[in-house]
Amino acid sequence: MGPSRSIELFGTEEPVGELVLLRTGPLQARLDAGNLRYITVGGKEALRAIAFLVRDRNWGTYNPAIANLEVDQGADSFTVTYDAVCSDPDQSFGYQARIEGRADGSLSFEVDGEALSDFVTNRTGFVVLHPLEGVVGRPVTVEHTDGDVVESRFPELIDPDCPFHDIRALGHEIAPGVRVECRMEGDAFEMEDHRNWMDASYKTYVRPLALPWPYRFAKGERTRQSVAMTLHGKPPAAAVSEGSEIVVTVGGPAGHAMPRLGLAVPAGHVDAALAQADPLKAAGVGFLVCHFDPRKGHDATVLQAHGRLAATLGAEPVLEAVVPCLDPDRKPSADPSILKRDMAAIRDAAAGVSFPRVAVTTASDLKSTLPGSAFPPGPTWEALIAAAREAFPSAEVGGGTFSYFTELNRKRPPAELLDFVCHTGLPLVHAGDDISFLETLEALPSIFRSVRAFAGGKPYWVFPTAISMRDNPYGAAPAENPRNIRQAMNRVDPRERGLIGAAWYSGYLARAAQAGVDAVTLAAVAGPSGVLYTRQDHEQPWFDEADAEVYPHYHVIAGHAALQGAAVHAVSISAPGAAQALAVSMPDGVRLWLTNLTSSPRTVRVMGIPAIHDVLTIDEASFEPACRDARWRTTASRVSVDSGRVTLAAYAVAELRCAEWAARTGQTGVRARSHG
């Protein structure tokens, strides 16, 4: 039997949550699992979300079980009430919620919660998200809990610390002469720059991080909190309908090259990759990031296997080495002799394998250290990089973090010490739903700009970034996912196997190319984030029964790998949250990749290109043949296009070719500068 539509789109049969449109006067919001998204006034986004969230001791977010939901929409107001329970086998927390929206543009969200058992949590309470568009770098009025009012600005570059503390209310302008104020009651709130974790927002949350966590609610203990939004000024006219055509305009050369593209090589999946080397070689990636961690028992046999795989694929091996720096009690140490010992062991394990690039980090820096807290003992950046250069004298040595941009931003390496700067990424740290997942692409330009601001002009390498979490900087381990559901910080996320995952990878590459990133490492050769289908320790619906070779994102990776080094062109997109685009010059013309980031068919009108020659689309119609045959992209029939309009199905990714563009515009298709 063929896969269901849900498996094709999401890799799971878990139903998609229903969004309910709430509307009164100029105010609109969407109700999603009891929380509010996309709160707009006159079509202008005022707040990205107001949510009451319950987290466990590992920062995992519970999916509330909602009962007694009632939605009442009248002529001049709407009201939502419901009961909810967040629980696991060990503990439970319940709450009653009431949401009211009024025709004057005001909104309130109140919660009365109670611990149904002793309940341990890192955070239980309200979170308010401010969007990025029209907000980044703009003025904000901050009222503190003592009544003091301060005029400030939302950070332009990503703030590694909390930009605002002890918050009672925040006010900002959404249009000329139109302001919204968001007032939060029940506890002190503070703001973190959510872009640190790839979230497309500034997040104001309950209970300052300076207070101890995790903390405990005793059974029967109650908490009452509320958030209220007030409108000041006449709201603007409504925005254009969501169903309108998306316009993509291709402009002139952007002045940089398509990034080099690589795959991660998890140490436990090298043998599986070697067993299916042909489709990996056909993907044509430029490098492999070979993970090595002596704490996990990795030794010379692991690095020898990495070397064989790289040689087989004709790809450059890049060593990603964790330096333990642990004393005899396995505690972090700054002892120079321990650093020397550990680096020598890594050097010896790599004997016989030539790594042109080596990146290093200490084991203690794989875990998060909150702003204001002391970093664990460890060697200085100077000592660590010097030791790496001594161990690998012919290699370019990079550093940063093998955790996320957050940790790099909090502990920035002196750029002058490095040959390149690196960090990894994960789009599902705080929320596990599809909307939050795809929104993370909006935060990428801010991340790329922020790294460039402190990287001193050094080459910028994105290290292994995937939808599934390989390591948890914020808890003991990634979440196991035996039910194959959507949740944050999954070790195995089903969307790696679906079209939505392929769309996210395509959108990431478009954003990275537009920003001029030098090299990008996405997904993996095999394993939970692998591009190859292999048997795993978890169920993979349809794939385990089908004669499948690859997942949909294999073709995205292979298609973009063919563009490495090509000159990137500027593109403008009328709805960048709904679609992404990438255009590059090739010897035979332009290659244009279009990505639908929504669950509905969207029509894209392409401008700036005289004519589209043909199109190949990865979508529901092509899912089965694309997954069954790694050669599908090069053998499938392409569809001719008679106009500049292309309709993309839900989460579809399309590759367009225009053979005439180069000649008509005088572009030669000459490759851009080489990468550092």
XYZ file of C-alpha atoms in Angstrom:
676
model
C 0.000 0.000 0.000
C 1.083 3.539 -0.663
C 1.746 6.048 2.094
C -1.075 8.111 3.531
C -1.122 11.837 2.829
C -0.166 12.454 6.467
C 2.941 10.265 6.122
C 3.860 12.025 2.878
C 3.548 15.473 4.396
C 4.671 14.908 7.990
C 6.078 11.392 8.448
C 3.465 10.717 11.135
C -0.221 9.865 11.393
C -0.624 12.266 14.314
C -3.473 14.623 13.337
C -2.696 18.235 12.583
C -4.100 20.559 15.216
C -7.022 22.717 14.102
C -6.592 26.497 14.145
C -9.764 28.420 14.964
C -10.007 31.983 13.671
C -11.189 34.416 16.351
C -12.376 37.823 15.148
C -14.009 40.960 16.487
C -13.682 44.513 15.164
C -10.088 45.050 13.979
C -8.806 42.227 16.208
C -7.991 38.749 14.899
C -6.201 35.791 16.453
C -5.900 32.072 15.865
C -6.647 29.602 18.628
C -4.165 26.715 18.571
C -4.218 24.012 21.256
C -5.620 26.517 23.734
C -3.141 29.278 22.968
C -3.214 32.327 20.692
C -1.148 32.842 17.543
C -0.812 35.677 15.043
C -2.665 38.345 16.996
C -3.319 41.109 14.493
C -4.999 44.503 14.605
C -6.214 45.822 11.268
C -4.129 43.165 9.539
C -0.895 44.232 11.301
C 0.731 41.601 13.501
C 0.776 42.952 17.067
C 1.931 39.817 18.897
C 3.190 36.536 17.500
C 1.655 34.548 20.372
C 0.307 34.458 23.900
C 0.635 30.998 25.398
C 0.362 29.339 28.770
C 3.089 26.679 28.776
C 4.033 23.917 31.189
C 7.568 22.543 30.960
C 9.263 19.601 32.666
C 12.650 19.518 34.388
C 14.439 19.032 31.028
C 12.674 22.020 29.380
C 10.405 19.670 27.485
C 6.979 21.226 26.790
C 3.844 19.269 27.603
C 1.040 18.966 25.043
C -2.053 19.853 27.132
C -5.084 17.589 27.130
C -7.937 20.072 26.621
C -11.530 19.479 27.731
C -14.744 21.506 27.949
C -13.621 23.864 25.178
C -16.197 26.546 24.442
C -15.793 29.256 21.787
C -18.361 32.062 21.689
C -18.046 34.622 18.875
C -20.460 37.556 19.135
C -20.915 40.792 17.228
C -18.532 42.798 19.398
C -16.470 40.211 21.272
C -15.251 36.630 21.422
C -14.761 34.401 24.462
C -12.882 31.105 24.821
C -12.906 28.917 27.941
C -11.466 25.464 28.546
C -9.896 23.111 31.078
C -6.477 21.545 30.495
C -4.209 18.954 32.079
C -0.471 18.502 31.479
C 0.839 15.192 32.742
C 3.289 12.337 32.393
C 3.520 9.071 34.371
C 5.140 10.912 37.279
C 3.236 14.179 37.713
C 0.257 16.278 36.672
C -0.776 19.949 36.496
C -4.233 21.277 35.608
C -5.594 24.705 34.754
C -8.677 26.623 33.641
C -8.288 29.280 30.944
C -10.409 32.213 29.807
C -9.699 34.343 26.710
C -11.680 37.468 25.820
C -11.325 39.681 22.743
C -13.221 42.940 22.292
C -14.129 45.112 19.309
C -11.966 47.964 20.620
C -8.904 45.780 19.872
C -8.254 44.756 23.477
C -7.577 41.190 24.541
C -7.176 39.285 27.824
C -5.970 35.761 28.638
C -6.338 34.495 32.228
C -5.312 31.170 33.773
C -6.005 29.605 37.160
C -3.721 26.603 37.660
C -3.320 23.876 40.276
C -0.767 21.133 40.841
C -2.724 17.855 40.780
C 0.317 16.123 42.248
C 3.679 17.353 43.442
C 4.915 18.905 40.216
C 8.534 19.685 39.243
C 8.978 22.213 36.432
C 11.527 24.539 34.906
C 8.759 26.971 33.917
C 5.000 27.004 34.220
C 3.232 30.137 33.110
C 2.658 32.664 30.370
C 4.916 33.338 27.427
C 4.355 36.350 25.156
C 6.044 36.485 21.755
C 6.677 39.690 19.808
C 7.217 39.179 16.042
C 10.326 40.212 14.099
C 8.934 42.069 11.084
C 8.560 45.750 11.937
C 9.931 45.114 15.428
C 13.665 44.306 15.152
C 15.631 47.358 16.286
C 12.462 49.416 16.817
C 11.480 51.386 19.968
C 9.786 49.677 22.916
C 8.450 51.088 26.178
C 9.240 48.912 29.202
C 7.319 49.265 32.463
C 8.939 47.489 35.416
C 7.189 45.920 38.394
C 7.978 48.977 40.560
C 6.191 51.248 38.072
C 9.382 52.699 36.549
C 9.005 53.287 32.774
C 11.993 53.129 30.400
C 12.178 53.908 26.672
C 14.408 51.419 24.843
C 14.661 49.368 21.626
C 14.271 45.745 20.654
C 17.790 44.396 19.940
C 19.032 44.601 16.338
C 21.764 41.979 16.670
C 20.862 38.975 18.782
C 21.362 39.681 22.475
C 23.074 36.792 24.311
C 21.629 38.034 27.607
C 18.097 39.034 28.591
C 17.575 42.534 27.152
C 14.842 43.421 29.685
C 14.247 42.228 33.248
C 11.536 42.638 35.875
C 8.827 43.457 33.318
C 5.224 44.366 34.025
C 4.257 45.806 30.605
C 5.658 46.332 27.100
C 4.429 48.821 24.498
C 5.401 49.224 20.856
C 4.129 50.771 17.636
C 2.617 48.479 15.005
C 1.827 51.296 12.530
C 2.295 55.062 12.537
C 0.272 56.397 15.464
C -0.943 52.931 16.508
C 0.482 51.268 19.633
C -0.258 48.130 21.561
C 0.524 47.595 25.234
C 0.929 44.103 26.652
C 0.511 43.891 30.460
C 1.485 40.737 32.377
C 0.318 39.949 35.928
C 0.895 37.189 38.459
C 4.686 37.215 38.724
C 7.726 39.089 37.426
C 8.486 38.575 33.735
C 11.676 39.006 31.699
C 12.569 38.928 28.006
C 15.055 36.810 26.135
C 16.024 37.226 22.504
C 14.292 34.145 21.161
C 16.275 34.339 17.920
C 19.167 32.728 19.838
C 17.343 29.404 19.383
C 16.165 30.102 15.835
C 12.703 31.164 17.052
C 11.195 34.039 15.076
C 10.348 36.261 18.033
C 11.346 38.066 21.191
C 10.045 36.037 24.141
C 8.776 37.497 27.403
C 8.220 34.763 29.978
C 7.236 34.285 33.576
C 9.697 33.740 36.424
C 13.231 35.138 36.002
C 15.972 32.631 35.226
C 18.005 34.016 38.137
C 15.571 32.191 40.434
C 16.272 28.494 41.101
C 15.050 25.898 38.627
C 13.679 23.359 38.439
C 11.181 24.334 41.116
C 8.277 22.493 42.716
C 4.556 23.058 43.066
C 3.224 21.099 46.038
C 0.073 19.107 45.406
C -2.878 21.502 45.610
C -0.741 24.639 45.187
C -2.326 27.204 42.862
C -1.027 29.898 40.524
C -3.019 32.694 38.842
C -1.611 34.661 35.933
C -2.946 36.930 33.195
C -1.895 38.796 30.045
C -3.823 41.772 28.651
C -3.294 43.620 25.352
C -4.622 47.163 24.860
C -4.798 49.144 21.611
C -4.008 52.871 21.415
C -4.789 54.766 18.187
C -6.827 54.043 15.078
C -5.981 50.650 13.566
C -4.684 50.465 9.981
C -6.651 49.056 7.067
C -6.745 45.297 6.715
C -3.853 43.534 4.977
C -4.039 41.586 1.714
C -5.763 38.207 1.879
C -3.608 35.166 2.652
C -4.847 33.449 -0.481
C -3.266 35.982 -2.822
C -0.571 35.108 -5.341
C 3.023 35.091 -4.132
C 5.417 37.137 -6.256
C 9.095 36.153 -6.531
C 11.323 38.648 -8.325
C 14.819 37.617 -9.410
C 17.326 40.456 -9.434
C 20.981 40.872 -10.289
C 23.995 39.114 -8.736
C 24.101 39.352 -4.929
C 27.911 39.374 -4.874
C 28.541 36.009 -3.226
C 28.560 32.311 -4.003
C 26.284 29.419 -3.212
C 27.621 27.884 0.031
C 29.504 24.650 0.080
C 27.125 21.934 1.201
C 27.913 19.012 3.484
C 26.329 16.220 5.464
C 26.880 15.194 9.077
C 28.363 11.787 9.775
C 27.176 10.440 13.154
C 29.740 7.943 14.389
C 27.141 5.226 14.903
C 25.913 5.342 11.307
C 29.136 5.258 9.285
C 28.811 1.565 8.417
C 25.253 2.046 7.151
C 26.455 4.900 4.959
C 29.328 2.835 3.567
C 26.893 0.050 2.714
C 24.871 2.493 0.558
C 27.648 4.693 -0.725
C 26.407 4.984 -4.330
C 23.416 7.280 -3.674
C 25.507 9.292 -1.228
C 28.200 9.776 -3.846
C 25.558 10.768 -6.385
C 24.316 13.471 -4.009
C 27.580 15.305 -4.692
C 28.071 17.075 -1.359
C 31.383 18.873 -0.939
C 32.314 17.730 2.555
C 31.400 15.494 5.482
C 31.465 16.634 9.115
C 32.815 13.638 11.007
C 31.752 13.607 14.659
C 34.253 12.254 17.196
C 33.679 12.149 20.966
C 36.068 10.035 23.091
C 33.561 10.135 25.986
C 31.278 7.900 23.891
C 33.982 5.323 23.257
C 34.990 6.693 19.864
C 38.481 5.571 18.907
C 40.738 5.159 15.889
C 38.380 2.669 14.243
C 35.681 5.377 14.127
C 37.955 7.903 12.442
C 39.292 5.288 10.028
C 35.697 4.567 8.978
C 35.068 8.301 8.569
C 38.116 8.467 6.322
C 36.962 5.546 4.186
C 33.533 7.084 3.720
C 34.971 10.449 2.688
C 37.349 8.798 0.220
C 34.537 6.679 -1.220
C 32.308 9.712 -1.750
C 35.085 12.014 -2.951
C 34.132 14.512 -0.239
C 36.387 16.492 2.080
C 36.404 15.093 5.638
C 35.998 17.776 8.325
C 36.770 16.662 11.874
C 34.330 17.717 14.593
C 36.260 16.754 17.733
C 34.963 16.958 21.291
C 37.894 17.412 23.677
C 36.844 15.871 27.026
C 39.081 17.902 29.405
C 37.826 15.859 32.365
C 39.788 15.139 35.528
C 39.988 11.653 37.153
C 36.604 12.323 38.810
C 35.173 13.162 35.348
C 34.683 16.791 36.250
C 35.581 19.638 33.837
C 39.190 20.717 34.188
C 41.419 23.564 33.019
C 44.600 21.562 33.713
C 46.948 22.087 30.711
C 48.286 18.554 31.046
C 44.773 17.114 30.651
C 44.178 19.220 27.538
C 47.494 18.062 26.095
C 46.686 14.430 26.879
C 43.222 14.572 25.309
C 44.342 16.392 22.182
C 47.170 13.908 21.683
C 44.667 11.061 21.927
C 42.506 12.662 19.219
C 45.590 13.213 17.031
C 46.634 9.574 17.413
C 43.123 8.318 16.653
C 43.183 10.353 13.418
C 46.512 8.928 12.272
C 46.357 8.023 8.599
C 43.308 10.190 7.879
C 43.919 13.614 6.384
C 41.523 16.239 7.769
C 42.011 19.556 5.936
C 39.744 21.223 8.523
C 39.420 20.515 12.214
C 36.958 22.090 14.659
C 37.263 21.604 18.401
C 35.217 22.285 21.517
C 35.455 21.125 25.110
C 32.869 18.693 26.454
C 31.684 21.128 29.118
C 30.743 23.693 26.459
C 28.239 21.267 24.946
C 25.933 22.138 27.843
C 24.219 25.492 28.201
C 25.509 28.093 30.657
C 22.951 30.776 31.456
C 23.856 34.475 31.252
C 25.319 35.634 34.540
C 26.451 32.127 35.481
C 30.078 31.015 35.602
C 31.263 28.760 32.790
C 32.569 25.368 33.920
C 36.348 25.047 34.346
C 38.119 24.488 31.070
C 41.000 25.637 28.900
C 40.938 29.146 27.473
C 40.168 29.644 23.807
C 43.858 30.460 23.318
C 44.989 27.198 24.915
C 42.396 25.076 23.129
C 43.121 26.419 19.647
C 46.895 26.315 20.206
C 46.636 22.657 21.219
C 44.560 21.869 18.128
C 47.080 23.582 15.847
C 49.913 21.638 17.431
C 48.044 18.348 16.989
C 46.954 19.123 13.397
C 49.626 21.482 12.018
C 48.521 21.238 8.386
C 44.788 21.733 9.021
C 42.668 24.854 9.181
C 41.387 25.050 12.752
C 37.945 26.330 13.608
C 35.931 26.758 16.729
C 32.736 27.997 18.212
C 30.305 25.433 19.495
C 28.870 22.070 18.570
C 25.758 23.241 20.375
C 23.520 25.951 19.033
C 24.066 29.584 18.109
C 22.875 30.446 21.629
C 25.998 28.966 23.180
C 28.268 30.561 20.572
C 26.674 33.939 21.235
C 27.173 33.554 24.995
C 30.805 32.430 24.694
C 32.224 34.069 21.590
C 35.683 32.946 20.524
C 38.328 35.558 19.673
C 37.981 35.537 15.888
C 41.693 36.213 15.339
C 42.519 32.765 16.743
C 40.392 30.876 14.238
C 40.443 29.943 10.575
C 36.636 29.607 10.579
C 33.735 30.029 12.996
C 31.051 27.364 13.459
C 27.883 26.473 15.333
C 25.055 23.976 14.906
C 21.291 24.491 14.828
C 17.926 22.963 15.719
C 14.518 24.407 14.776
C 12.556 22.646 17.532
C 13.995 23.728 20.875
C 10.973 25.457 22.404
C 7.923 24.230 20.503
C 7.138 21.081 18.565
C 4.300 22.192 16.293
C 4.593 22.619 12.523
C 3.945 26.367 12.541
C 6.711 27.165 15.030
C 9.012 24.775 13.176
C 8.655 26.584 9.845
C 8.725 30.037 11.449
C 12.353 29.422 12.448
C 13.432 30.263 8.909
C 12.449 33.887 9.640
C 15.108 34.101 12.366
C 18.000 32.930 10.171
C 18.927 36.346 8.696
C 19.346 37.695 12.242
C 21.547 34.754 13.224
C 23.725 35.089 10.144
C 24.121 38.862 10.640
C 24.966 38.427 14.311
C 27.696 35.856 13.628
C 29.205 38.046 10.920
C 29.266 40.953 13.397
C 31.693 39.192 15.745
C 33.406 36.717 13.382
C 36.009 39.235 12.247
C 35.527 38.410 8.568
C 36.471 34.753 9.082
C 34.659 32.103 7.021
C 31.326 31.107 8.526
C 30.485 27.407 8.631
C 27.130 26.109 9.791
C 27.862 22.782 11.448
C 25.391 19.856 11.664
C 21.891 21.294 11.660
C 18.858 19.044 11.463
C 15.255 18.618 12.570
C 16.051 15.796 14.997
C 18.124 16.632 18.073
C 21.469 14.844 18.341
C 22.416 16.203 21.796
C 20.551 18.209 24.426
C 22.403 21.236 25.835
C 19.512 21.924 28.227
C 18.847 18.545 29.785
C 20.050 15.018 30.163
C 19.202 13.860 26.637
C 16.918 14.478 23.651
C 13.329 13.326 24.052
C 12.534 9.794 22.980
C 9.549 9.582 20.677
C 7.974 6.119 20.739
C 4.596 7.506 19.567
C 6.131 9.159 16.469
C 4.612 12.559 17.297
C 5.479 16.218 16.923
C 7.275 17.520 19.984
C 10.257 19.707 20.744
C 13.747 18.248 21.082
C 12.986 14.807 19.631
C 15.898 12.440 19.131
C 13.835 11.126 16.213
C 11.475 13.591 14.578
C 9.021 12.211 11.991
C 9.192 15.364 9.879
C 12.673 14.331 8.705
C 10.814 11.793 6.539
C 8.097 14.105 5.220
C 7.710 16.810 2.614
C 7.527 19.434 5.356
C 11.079 18.483 6.328
C 12.297 18.763 2.744
C 10.650 22.192 2.548
C 12.393 23.326 5.718
C 15.817 22.200 4.443
C 15.176 23.950 1.139
C 14.124 27.130 2.942
C 17.236 26.987 5.121
C 19.507 26.741 2.091
C 17.749 29.676 0.431
C 18.236 31.842 3.521
C 21.885 30.788 3.925
C 22.676 31.458 0.274
C 21.015 34.866 0.396
C 23.144 35.731 3.458
C 26.450 34.617 1.933
C 27.220 31.869 4.474
C 30.367 30.018 3.391
C 29.414 26.420 4.172
C 26.298 24.658 5.447
C 26.015 21.189 7.002
C 22.474 19.830 6.949
C 20.897 16.507 7.874
C 23.195 13.444 7.936
C 24.326 10.544 5.792
C 22.169 8.112 7.814
C 20.396 7.841 11.141
C 17.472 9.898 12.508
C 18.402 12.847 10.260
C 19.785 10.765 7.421
C 19.101 11.349 3.751
C 19.355 7.585 3.179
C 16.657 5.201 4.334
C 18.168 2.640 6.696
C 16.613 0.367 9.308
C 16.607 2.105 12.680
C 15.803 1.368 16.312
C 12.480 3.164 15.796
C 9.510 2.623 13.516
C 9.386 4.510 10.215
C 5.828 4.184 8.911
C 5.588 3.180 5.231
C 9.370 3.337 4.772
C 9.900 0.129 6.761
C 7.535 -1.724 4.428
C 8.358 0.028 1.152
C 11.296 -0.507 -1.132
C 12.595 2.977 -0.287
C 16.126 4.265 -0.827
C 16.005 7.849 0.382
C 13.853 10.465 2.088
C 12.479 13.515 0.242
C 15.163 15.857 1.538
C 17.811 13.740 -0.209
C 16.749 15.343 -3.488
C 16.838 18.829 -1.946
C 20.391 18.236 -0.720
C 21.533 16.718 -4.020
C 19.916 19.459 -6.096
C 21.500 22.244 -4.081
C 24.863 20.469 -3.937
C 24.984 20.778 -7.724
C 24.919 24.574 -7.283
C 27.928 24.873 -4.949
C 30.060 27.866 -5.845
C 27.574 29.308 -8.339
C 26.807 33.031 -8.260
C 23.760 33.772 -6.114
C 21.198 36.306 -7.321
C 19.135 38.647 -5.220
C 15.497 37.660 -4.861
C 12.539 39.433 -3.322
C 9.505 37.504 -2.077
C 6.149 39.132 -1.412
C 5.349 36.634 1.363
C 8.632 35.241 2.739
C 6.829 33.447 5.550
C 4.805 31.467 3.020
C 7.482 30.761 0.406
C 11.211 30.873 -0.110
C 13.282 31.144 -3.274
C 16.884 30.729 -4.386
C 18.290 31.785 -7.765
C 21.817 31.114 -9.037
C 23.658 31.501 -12.330
C 24.702 28.281 -14.027
C 26.476 27.857 -17.385
C 23.151 26.995 -19.052
C 21.149 29.775 -17.424
C 19.448 30.282 -14.095
C 18.368 27.665 -11.601
C 15.500 28.732 -9.397
C 14.333 26.762 -6.379
C 10.882 27.568 -4.992
C 9.529 26.276 -1.689
C 5.959 26.323 -0.412
C 6.104 26.654 3.380
C 2.358 26.277 3.875
C -0.142 23.427 4.106
C -2.206 24.778 1.175
C -1.483 24.994 -2.560
C 0.074 28.348 -3.457
C 0.609 29.979 -6.824
C 3.955 31.694 -7.330
C 4.437 34.290 -10.065
C 8.091 34.558 -11.097
C 9.356 37.902 -12.356
C 12.773 39.025 -13.602
C 13.316 35.918 -15.731
C 12.246 36.008 -19.409
C 10.933 32.441 -19.537
C 10.910 29.270 -17.452
C 12.092 26.267 -19.431
C 10.848 23.444 -17.203
C 10.093 22.463 -13.615
C 10.554 19.384 -11.439
C 8.528 19.264 -8.232
C 8.959 17.212 -5.068
C 5.406 16.923 -3.747
C 2.655 14.456 -2.899
C 2.377 13.258 -6.496
C 6.088 12.444 -6.733
C 6.671 11.313 -3.122
C 6.717 7.568 -3.776
C 8.972 7.501 -6.851
C 11.277 10.085 -5.279
C 11.704 7.991 -2.130
C 12.061 4.693 -3.981
C 14.820 5.879 -6.324
C 17.772 8.080 -5.406
C 18.205 8.817 -9.127
C 14.660 10.213 -9.444
C 15.691 13.860 -9.719
C 17.922 13.165 -12.721
C 15.620 10.683 -14.462
C 12.100 12.015 -13.816
C 10.262 13.838 -16.574
C 10.222 17.601 -16.182
C 7.099 19.616 -16.866
C 7.089 22.475 -19.357
C 5.810 25.819 -18.122
C 3.939 28.149 -20.483
C 3.800 31.163 -18.191
C 5.682 32.641 -15.278
C 3.295 31.069 -12.787
C 3.908 27.843 -10.886
C 1.401 26.264 -8.505
C 2.981 24.380 -5.624
C 1.102 21.817 -3.547
C 1.415 21.702 0.248
C 5.080 21.857 1.324
C 6.236 21.289 -2.253
C 9.757 22.115 -3.438
C 10.335 22.876 -7.127
C 13.486 23.181 -9.241
C 13.043 25.475 -12.252
C 15.416 25.914 -15.180
C 15.589 28.770 -17.657
C 18.049 28.131 -20.455
C 17.709 31.587 -22.051
C 18.223 33.888 -19.085
C 22.023 34.048 -19.128
C 22.266 35.005 -22.774
C 19.521 37.633 -22.618
C 20.974 39.431 -19.614
C 24.632 39.113 -20.477
C 25.399 36.907 -17.456
C 28.028 34.319 -18.250
C 27.308 31.869 -15.471
C 30.907 32.295 -14.252
C 31.391 30.831 -10.818
C 31.643 33.234 -7.913
C 34.570 33.475 -5.518
C 35.926 30.303 -3.961
C 35.029 29.521 -0.371
C 37.284 29.917 2.613
